[in-house]
Amino acid sequence: MDSSRHLIFDSSSSSTRARLLMLGGGNPIFRGLRPVVAVEELGATKRPFFTSPDEIYEEQYYEEQLPEKKRRLTSEQVNLLERSFEEENKLEPDRKSELARKLGMQPKQVAVWFQNRRARSKNKQLEQDFDRLKSSYDSLLVDHAAHLKDNERLQLEVKSLLEKLEAKQEASLVTGLKLNGQVPSTADLMAQKIPHKLEDMLSPGSGGSTVVEMEGANQLVGSSRESYLVEGYHCEELIHGDMQSEEDDLSDEGCNYYPDGMFMEHNNQEWLWN
DNA sequence: TTGTGTTTTATTGCCTCC
DNA sequence: GGAGGCAATAAAACACAA
């Protein structure tokens, strides 16, 4: 063993394993430093992982000094490796050799350290990404719950308004028949209701083209309309009465959808009973 | 002191690139 | 085909509670 090395047992560890400290060799980084090198047990004769960095860099010496067990790098070695990693996390051959020489390590060790360091870095990044996405997801979940609640409230409001409208229209119908000297029977009321063209109901003066035919206007007002339209939304074209420009089908193409609450506000003004 | 969980160093096998 | 990268894994080293 190199006579310049000093063997010191590290009493700071509670482990039964002893530590072998050595003084740095010819490498400037380790001159005056005392990297920690382990031996197996007190009194064990195993060779330390490092002797002098310059020696260990020599292939022949390293072959002779192959450690039976892995050894931790010193803090100085790790610090330099970390600084180098921060500059560039990939290792070109020249840089690897230079680092190995400076640190008194085998180039292969430097490569392995960088490989493991990249893996740690990647894991850390994944953890951060996960935390960020989870936080974002949780936030969206809260928003979604709020929207569901709001949607439920709006649907109840729509239902209430539809019921009021239907009652009002029934009253208008009875009044109209009475003015004509008729006593409205149930049959009269039913006859007035079917069939109605949706467009006629929406726009009294437009007349003519059939776009959507419903079985009874009251059903349009009630449950059937809700089943035809996307729940909570309606097609803008229903409001403006220009569906005749489209194919005579129930396609949603070209529609702009608005919440039912807006539809009702519009209806209250324009949807007159024919 | 010991058991256990975590971190670090090293190996292996597979893949891609030149 | 060799070099280098990566994922998975082994195993030593370490930290720490009991």
CSV table of C-alpha atoms (C1' of nucleotides) in Angstrom, one decimal:
chain,number,residue,atom,x,y,z
A,1,MET,CA,0.0,0.0,0.0
A,2,ASP,CA,1.1,3.5,-0.7
A,3,SER,CA,3.0,4.8,2.3
A,4,SER,CA,1.6,8.3,1.8
A,5,ARG,CA,-1.8,7.0,2.7
A,6,HIS,CA,-3.0,7.3,6.3
A,7,LEU,CA,-5.4,4.8,7.7
A,8,ILE,CA,-8.0,6.3,10.0
A,9,PHE,CA,-11.1,4.7,11.4
A,10,ASP,CA,-14.1,6.9,11.2
A,11,SER,CA,-15.8,6.8,14.6
A,12,SER,CA,-18.8,8.8,13.4
A,13,SER,CA,-20.5,5.8,12.1
A,14,SER,CA,-22.5,3.5,14.3
A,15,SER,CA,-21.9,0.7,11.9
A,16,THR,CA,-19.6,-2.1,12.8
A,17,ARG,CA,-18.0,-1.5,9.5
A,18,ALA,CA,-14.9,0.5,9.8
A,19,ARG,CA,-13.9,3.3,7.5
A,20,LEU,CA,-10.6,3.9,5.9
A,21,LEU,CA,-9.7,7.4,5.2
A,22,MET,CA,-6.8,8.3,3.0
A,23,LEU,CA,-5.0,11.4,2.1
A,24,GLY,CA,-5.3,12.6,-1.5
A,25,GLY,CA,-2.7,11.5,-4.0
A,26,GLY,CA,-1.2,13.4,-6.9
A,27,ASN,CA,-4.4,14.8,-8.2
A,28,PRO,CA,-4.8,18.5,-7.3
A,29,ILE,CA,-8.4,17.9,-6.3
A,30,PHE,CA,-7.5,15.4,-3.7
A,31,ARG,CA,-4.3,16.9,-2.4
A,32,GLY,CA,-5.0,17.6,1.3
A,33,LEU,CA,-8.4,16.0,1.1
A,34,ARG,CA,-9.3,12.8,2.8
A,35,PRO,CA,-11.8,10.9,0.8
A,36,VAL,CA,-13.6,8.2,2.7
A,37,VAL,CA,-12.8,4.7,1.6
A,38,ALA,CA,-14.4,1.7,3.2
A,39,VAL,CA,-12.9,-1.6,4.1
A,40,GLU,CA,-15.0,-4.6,5.0
A,41,GLU,CA,-14.4,-5.0,8.7
A,42,LEU,CA,-12.0,-3.9,11.3
A,43,GLY,CA,-8.8,-5.7,10.7
A,44,ALA,CA,-9.9,-6.7,7.2
A,45,THR,CA,-7.2,-6.8,4.6
A,46,LYS,CA,-9.2,-5.7,1.6
A,47,ARG,CA,-7.7,-3.0,-0.5
A,48,PRO,CA,-9.3,0.4,-0.6
A,49,PHE,CA,-11.3,1.4,-3.6
A,50,PHE,CA,-9.1,4.4,-4.3
A,51,THR,CA,-5.4,4.8,-3.8
A,52,SER,CA,-4.1,7.8,-5.7
A,53,PRO,CA,-6.3,9.1,-8.4
A,54,ASP,CA,-3.5,9.2,-10.9
A,55,GLU,CA,-2.6,5.6,-10.2
A,56,ILE,CA,-6.2,4.5,-10.4
A,57,TYR,CA,-6.6,6.0,-13.8
A,58,GLU,CA,-4.0,3.8,-15.1
A,59,GLU,CA,-5.7,0.8,-16.6
A,60,GLN,CA,-3.2,-1.8,-15.4
A,61,TYR,CA,-3.4,-0.6,-11.9
A,62,TYR,CA,-7.2,-0.5,-11.9
A,63,GLU,CA,-7.3,-4.0,-13.2
A,64,GLU,CA,-5.3,-5.0,-10.1
A,65,GLN,CA,-7.3,-2.9,-7.8
A,66,LEU,CA,-10.8,-4.1,-8.8
A,67,PRO,CA,-12.9,-3.7,-5.7
A,68,GLU,CA,-14.9,-6.6,-4.4
A,69,LYS,CA,-17.7,-4.2,-3.4
A,70,LYS,CA,-19.0,-0.9,-4.6
A,71,ARG,CA,-17.7,2.2,-2.9
A,72,ARG,CA,-19.4,5.6,-2.4
A,73,LEU,CA,-17.8,8.5,-4.2
A,74,THR,CA,-16.5,11.3,-2.0
A,75,SER,CA,-18.4,14.5,-1.7
A,76,GLU,CA,-15.7,16.3,-3.7
A,77,GLN,CA,-16.1,13.9,-6.5
A,78,VAL,CA,-19.9,14.2,-6.4
A,79,ASN,CA,-19.7,18.0,-6.3
A,80,LEU,CA,-17.6,18.1,-9.4
A,81,LEU,CA,-19.7,15.6,-11.2
A,82,GLU,CA,-22.9,17.5,-10.3
A,83,ARG,CA,-21.4,20.8,-11.6
A,84,SER,CA,-20.4,19.0,-14.8
A,85,PHE,CA,-23.8,17.5,-15.1
A,86,GLU,CA,-25.5,20.9,-14.7
A,87,GLU,CA,-23.4,22.2,-17.6
A,88,GLU,CA,-24.3,19.3,-19.8
A,89,ASN,CA,-26.0,16.1,-18.8
A,90,LYS,CA,-24.5,14.1,-21.7
A,91,LEU,CA,-21.0,13.0,-21.7
A,92,GLU,CA,-18.7,13.2,-24.8
A,93,PRO,CA,-15.7,10.8,-24.7
A,94,ASP,CA,-13.2,13.7,-24.2
A,95,ARG,CA,-15.1,15.1,-21.4
A,96,LYS,CA,-15.5,11.7,-19.8
A,97,SER,CA,-11.8,11.1,-19.9
A,98,GLU,CA,-11.0,14.5,-18.6
A,99,LEU,CA,-13.4,14.1,-15.7
A,100,ALA,CA,-12.2,10.7,-14.9
A,101,ARG,CA,-8.6,12.0,-14.8
A,102,LYS,CA,-9.5,14.9,-12.6
A,103,LEU,CA,-11.6,12.7,-10.2
A,104,GLY,CA,-9.3,9.7,-10.1
A,105,MET,CA,-12.1,7.5,-11.4
A,106,GLN,CA,-12.4,5.1,-14.2
A,107,PRO,CA,-14.0,6.6,-17.3
A,108,LYS,CA,-16.6,3.8,-17.0
A,109,GLN,CA,-17.4,5.0,-13.5
A,110,VAL,CA,-18.0,8.5,-14.7
A,111,ALA,CA,-20.2,7.2,-17.5
A,112,VAL,CA,-22.2,5.1,-15.0
A,113,TRP,CA,-22.6,8.1,-12.7
A,114,PHE,CA,-23.9,10.2,-15.5
A,115,GLN,CA,-26.3,7.5,-16.5
A,116,ASN,CA,-27.6,7.1,-13.0
A,117,ARG,CA,-27.8,10.9,-12.6
A,118,ARG,CA,-29.9,11.2,-15.7
A,119,ALA,CA,-32.2,8.5,-14.4
A,120,ARG,CA,-32.6,10.3,-11.1
A,121,SER,CA,-33.2,13.6,-12.9
A,122,LYS,CA,-35.8,12.0,-15.1
A,123,ASN,CA,-37.6,10.5,-12.1
A,124,LYS,CA,-37.6,13.8,-10.3
A,125,GLN,CA,-39.0,15.5,-13.4
A,126,LEU,CA,-41.7,12.9,-13.6
A,127,GLU,CA,-42.6,13.4,-10.0
A,128,GLN,CA,-42.9,17.1,-10.5
A,129,ASP,CA,-45.0,16.6,-13.7
A,130,PHE,CA,-47.2,14.3,-11.8
A,131,ASP,CA,-47.7,16.7,-9.0
A,132,ARG,CA,-48.5,19.5,-11.4
A,133,LEU,CA,-51.0,17.4,-13.4
A,134,LYS,CA,-52.6,16.1,-10.3
A,135,SER,CA,-53.0,19.6,-8.9
A,136,SER,CA,-54.5,20.7,-12.3
A,137,TYR,CA,-56.8,17.7,-12.3
A,138,ASP,CA,-58.0,18.4,-8.8
A,139,SER,CA,-58.8,21.9,-9.7
A,140,LEU,CA,-60.7,20.9,-12.8
A,141,LEU,CA,-62.6,18.4,-10.7
A,142,VAL,CA,-63.8,21.2,-8.4
A,143,ASP,CA,-64.8,23.3,-11.4
A,144,HIS,CA,-66.6,20.4,-12.9
A,145,ALA,CA,-68.6,19.8,-9.8
A,146,ALA,CA,-69.6,23.5,-9.7
A,147,HIS,CA,-70.7,23.4,-13.3
A,148,LEU,CA,-72.8,20.3,-12.7
A,149,LYS,CA,-74.5,22.0,-9.8
A,150,ASP,CA,-75.1,25.1,-11.9
A,151,ASN,CA,-76.4,23.1,-14.7
A,152,GLU,CA,-78.8,21.3,-12.4
A,153,ARG,CA,-80.1,24.7,-11.1
A,154,LEU,CA,-80.5,26.0,-14.6
A,155,GLN,CA,-82.5,22.9,-15.7
A,156,LEU,CA,-84.8,23.3,-12.8
A,157,GLU,CA,-85.3,27.0,-13.8
A,158,VAL,CA,-86.0,26.0,-17.4
A,159,LYS,CA,-88.6,23.4,-16.2
A,160,SER,CA,-90.3,26.0,-14.0
A,161,LEU,CA,-90.5,28.5,-16.8
A,162,LEU,CA,-91.8,26.0,-19.3
A,163,GLU,CA,-94.6,25.1,-16.9
A,164,LYS,CA,-95.5,28.7,-16.4
A,165,LEU,CA,-95.5,29.3,-20.2
A,166,GLU,CA,-97.6,26.2,-20.8
A,167,ALA,CA,-100.2,27.4,-18.3
A,168,LYS,CA,-100.3,30.8,-19.8
A,169,GLN,CA,-100.8,29.4,-23.3
A,170,GLU,CA,-103.6,27.1,-22.1
A,171,ALA,CA,-105.3,30.2,-20.7
A,172,SER,CA,-104.9,32.1,-23.9
A,173,LEU,CA,-106.4,29.3,-25.9
A,174,VAL,CA,-109.5,29.1,-23.7
A,175,THR,CA,-109.9,32.9,-23.9
A,176,GLY,CA,-109.7,32.9,-27.7
A,177,LEU,CA,-112.3,30.2,-28.2
A,178,LYS,CA,-114.7,32.0,-25.9
A,179,LEU,CA,-114.3,35.2,-27.8
A,180,ASN,CA,-115.5,33.2,-30.9
A,181,GLY,CA,-118.6,32.2,-29.1
A,182,GLN,CA,-117.4,28.6,-28.6
A,183,VAL,CA,-117.2,26.7,-25.4
A,184,PRO,CA,-113.8,25.0,-25.7
A,185,SER,CA,-114.1,21.2,-25.3
A,186,THR,CA,-111.2,18.9,-24.6
A,187,ALA,CA,-111.3,18.0,-28.3
A,188,ASP,CA,-111.0,21.6,-29.3
A,189,LEU,CA,-108.0,22.0,-27.1
A,190,MET,CA,-106.4,18.9,-28.6
A,191,ALA,CA,-107.2,19.9,-32.1
A,192,GLN,CA,-105.4,23.2,-31.6
A,193,LYS,CA,-102.3,21.4,-30.5
A,194,ILE,CA,-101.6,18.9,-33.3
A,195,PRO,CA,-99.8,19.0,-35.5
A,196,HIS,CA,-97.9,22.2,-35.3
A,197,LYS,CA,-94.9,23.2,-37.4
A,198,LEU,CA,-92.1,24.3,-35.2
A,199,GLU,CA,-91.2,27.2,-37.4
A,200,ASP,CA,-94.8,28.5,-37.3
A,201,MET,CA,-94.7,28.4,-33.6
A,202,LEU,CA,-91.5,30.3,-33.5
A,203,SER,CA,-92.2,32.9,-36.1
A,204,PRO,CA,-95.9,33.6,-36.7
A,205,GLY,CA,-95.5,35.5,-40.0
A,206,SER,CA,-93.0,33.3,-41.7
A,207,GLY,CA,-95.4,30.5,-42.8
A,208,GLY,CA,-94.6,27.7,-45.1
A,209,SER,CA,-91.7,25.4,-45.0
A,210,THR,CA,-91.7,22.5,-42.7
A,211,VAL,CA,-88.5,21.8,-41.0
A,212,VAL,CA,-89.3,19.9,-37.9
A,213,GLU,CA,-92.7,18.5,-37.2
A,214,MET,CA,-93.6,17.7,-33.6
A,215,GLU,CA,-96.5,15.8,-32.3
A,216,GLY,CA,-98.2,18.5,-30.4
A,217,ALA,CA,-96.9,21.9,-29.4
A,218,ASN,CA,-97.3,21.2,-25.8
A,219,GLN,CA,-95.0,18.2,-26.1
A,220,LEU,CA,-92.5,20.5,-27.8
A,221,VAL,CA,-92.8,22.7,-24.8
A,222,GLY,CA,-92.6,19.8,-22.5
A,223,SER,CA,-90.6,16.6,-22.4
A,224,SER,CA,-90.4,15.9,-26.1
A,225,ARG,CA,-88.5,19.1,-26.8
A,226,GLU,CA,-86.1,18.2,-24.2
A,227,SER,CA,-85.5,14.8,-25.6
A,228,TYR,CA,-84.9,16.2,-29.1
A,229,LEU,CA,-82.6,18.9,-28.1
A,230,VAL,CA,-79.2,18.2,-26.5
A,231,GLU,CA,-79.9,18.4,-22.8
A,232,GLY,CA,-79.3,21.8,-21.5
A,233,TYR,CA,-78.8,23.4,-25.0
A,234,HIS,CA,-80.7,24.3,-28.1
A,235,CYS,CA,-80.0,25.2,-31.7
A,236,GLU,CA,-79.7,28.8,-32.5
A,237,GLU,CA,-81.5,28.2,-35.8
A,238,LEU,CA,-84.7,27.4,-33.9
A,239,ILE,CA,-84.7,30.9,-32.6
A,240,HIS,CA,-84.1,32.6,-35.8
A,241,GLY,CA,-86.4,30.5,-37.9
A,242,ASP,CA,-84.0,30.0,-40.8
A,243,MET,CA,-83.8,26.3,-40.7
A,244,GLN,CA,-85.5,26.0,-44.1
A,245,SER,CA,-82.1,26.8,-45.7
A,246,GLU,CA,-80.9,23.5,-44.4
A,247,GLU,CA,-81.7,20.0,-45.3
A,248,ASP,CA,-85.0,18.8,-44.1
A,249,ASP,CA,-83.7,16.7,-41.3
A,250,LEU,CA,-82.8,16.9,-37.7
A,251,SER,CA,-79.1,17.4,-38.4
A,252,ASP,CA,-77.3,19.6,-35.9
A,253,GLU,CA,-74.9,20.8,-38.6
A,254,GLY,CA,-74.5,24.6,-38.6
A,255,CYS,CA,-76.2,25.0,-35.3
A,256,ASN,CA,-75.0,27.2,-32.5
A,257,TYR,CA,-76.0,26.0,-29.2
A,258,TYR,CA,-77.0,28.1,-26.3
A,259,PRO,CA,-78.1,27.2,-22.8
A,260,ASP,CA,-81.9,26.6,-22.5
A,261,GLY,CA,-82.2,29.6,-20.3
A,262,MET,CA,-81.4,31.9,-23.2
A,263,PHE,CA,-83.8,30.0,-25.4
A,264,MET,CA,-86.6,30.7,-23.0
A,265,GLU,CA,-85.9,34.3,-22.7
A,266,HIS,CA,-86.2,34.5,-26.5
A,267,ASN,CA,-89.3,32.4,-26.5
A,268,ASN,CA,-91.1,34.6,-24.1
A,269,GLN,CA,-91.0,37.4,-26.6
A,270,GLU,CA,-91.4,35.6,-29.9
A,271,TRP,CA,-92.9,32.2,-29.5
A,272,LEU,CA,-96.6,33.0,-30.0
A,273,TRP,CA,-99.3,30.4,-30.1
A,274,ASN,CA,-100.6,30.1,-33.6
B,1,DT,C1',-27.8,-2.8,18.2
B,2,DT,C1',-30.8,-4.2,14.8
B,3,DG,C1',-34.3,-4.1,11.4
B,4,DT,C1',-36.0,-1.7,7.7
B,5,DG,C1',-36.5,1.7,4.1
B,6,DT,C1',-33.9,4.7,1.0
B,7,DT,C1',-30.0,6.1,-1.8
B,8,DT,C1',-26.1,5.2,-4.5
B,9,DT,C1',-23.1,2.5,-7.4
B,10,DA,C1',-22.8,-1.1,-10.7
B,11,DT,C1',-24.5,-4.7,-14.0
B,12,DT,C1',-27.3,-6.7,-17.6
B,13,DG,C1',-29.9,-6.8,-21.6
B,14,DC,C1',-32.0,-4.5,-25.2
B,15,DC,C1',-32.3,-0.8,-28.6
B,16,DT,C1',-30.6,2.8,-31.8
B,17,DC,C1',-27.3,5.1,-34.4
B,18,DC,C1',-23.3,5.5,-37.2
C,1,DG,C1',-20.6,-4.7,-35.3
C,2,DG,C1',-19.2,-1.4,-31.8
C,3,DA,C1',-20.5,2.5,-28.9
C,4,DG,C1',-23.5,4.6,-26.1
C,5,DG,C1',-28.2,5.3,-24.0
C,6,DC,C1',-31.9,3.6,-21.3
C,7,DA,C1',-34.8,0.6,-18.2
C,8,DA,C1',-34.7,-2.8,-14.8
C,9,DT,C1',-32.5,-4.7,-11.3
C,10,DA,C1',-28.9,-6.2,-7.7
C,11,DA,C1',-26.5,-5.1,-3.9
C,12,DA,C1',-23.7,-2.2,-0.9
C,13,DA,C1',-23.9,1.9,1.8
C,14,DC,C1',-26.4,4.7,4.5
C,15,DA,C1',-30.1,6.8,7.6
C,16,DC,C1',-33.0,6.3,11.2
C,17,DA,C1',-36.5,4.6,14.4
C,18,DA,C1',-37.3,1.4,18.1
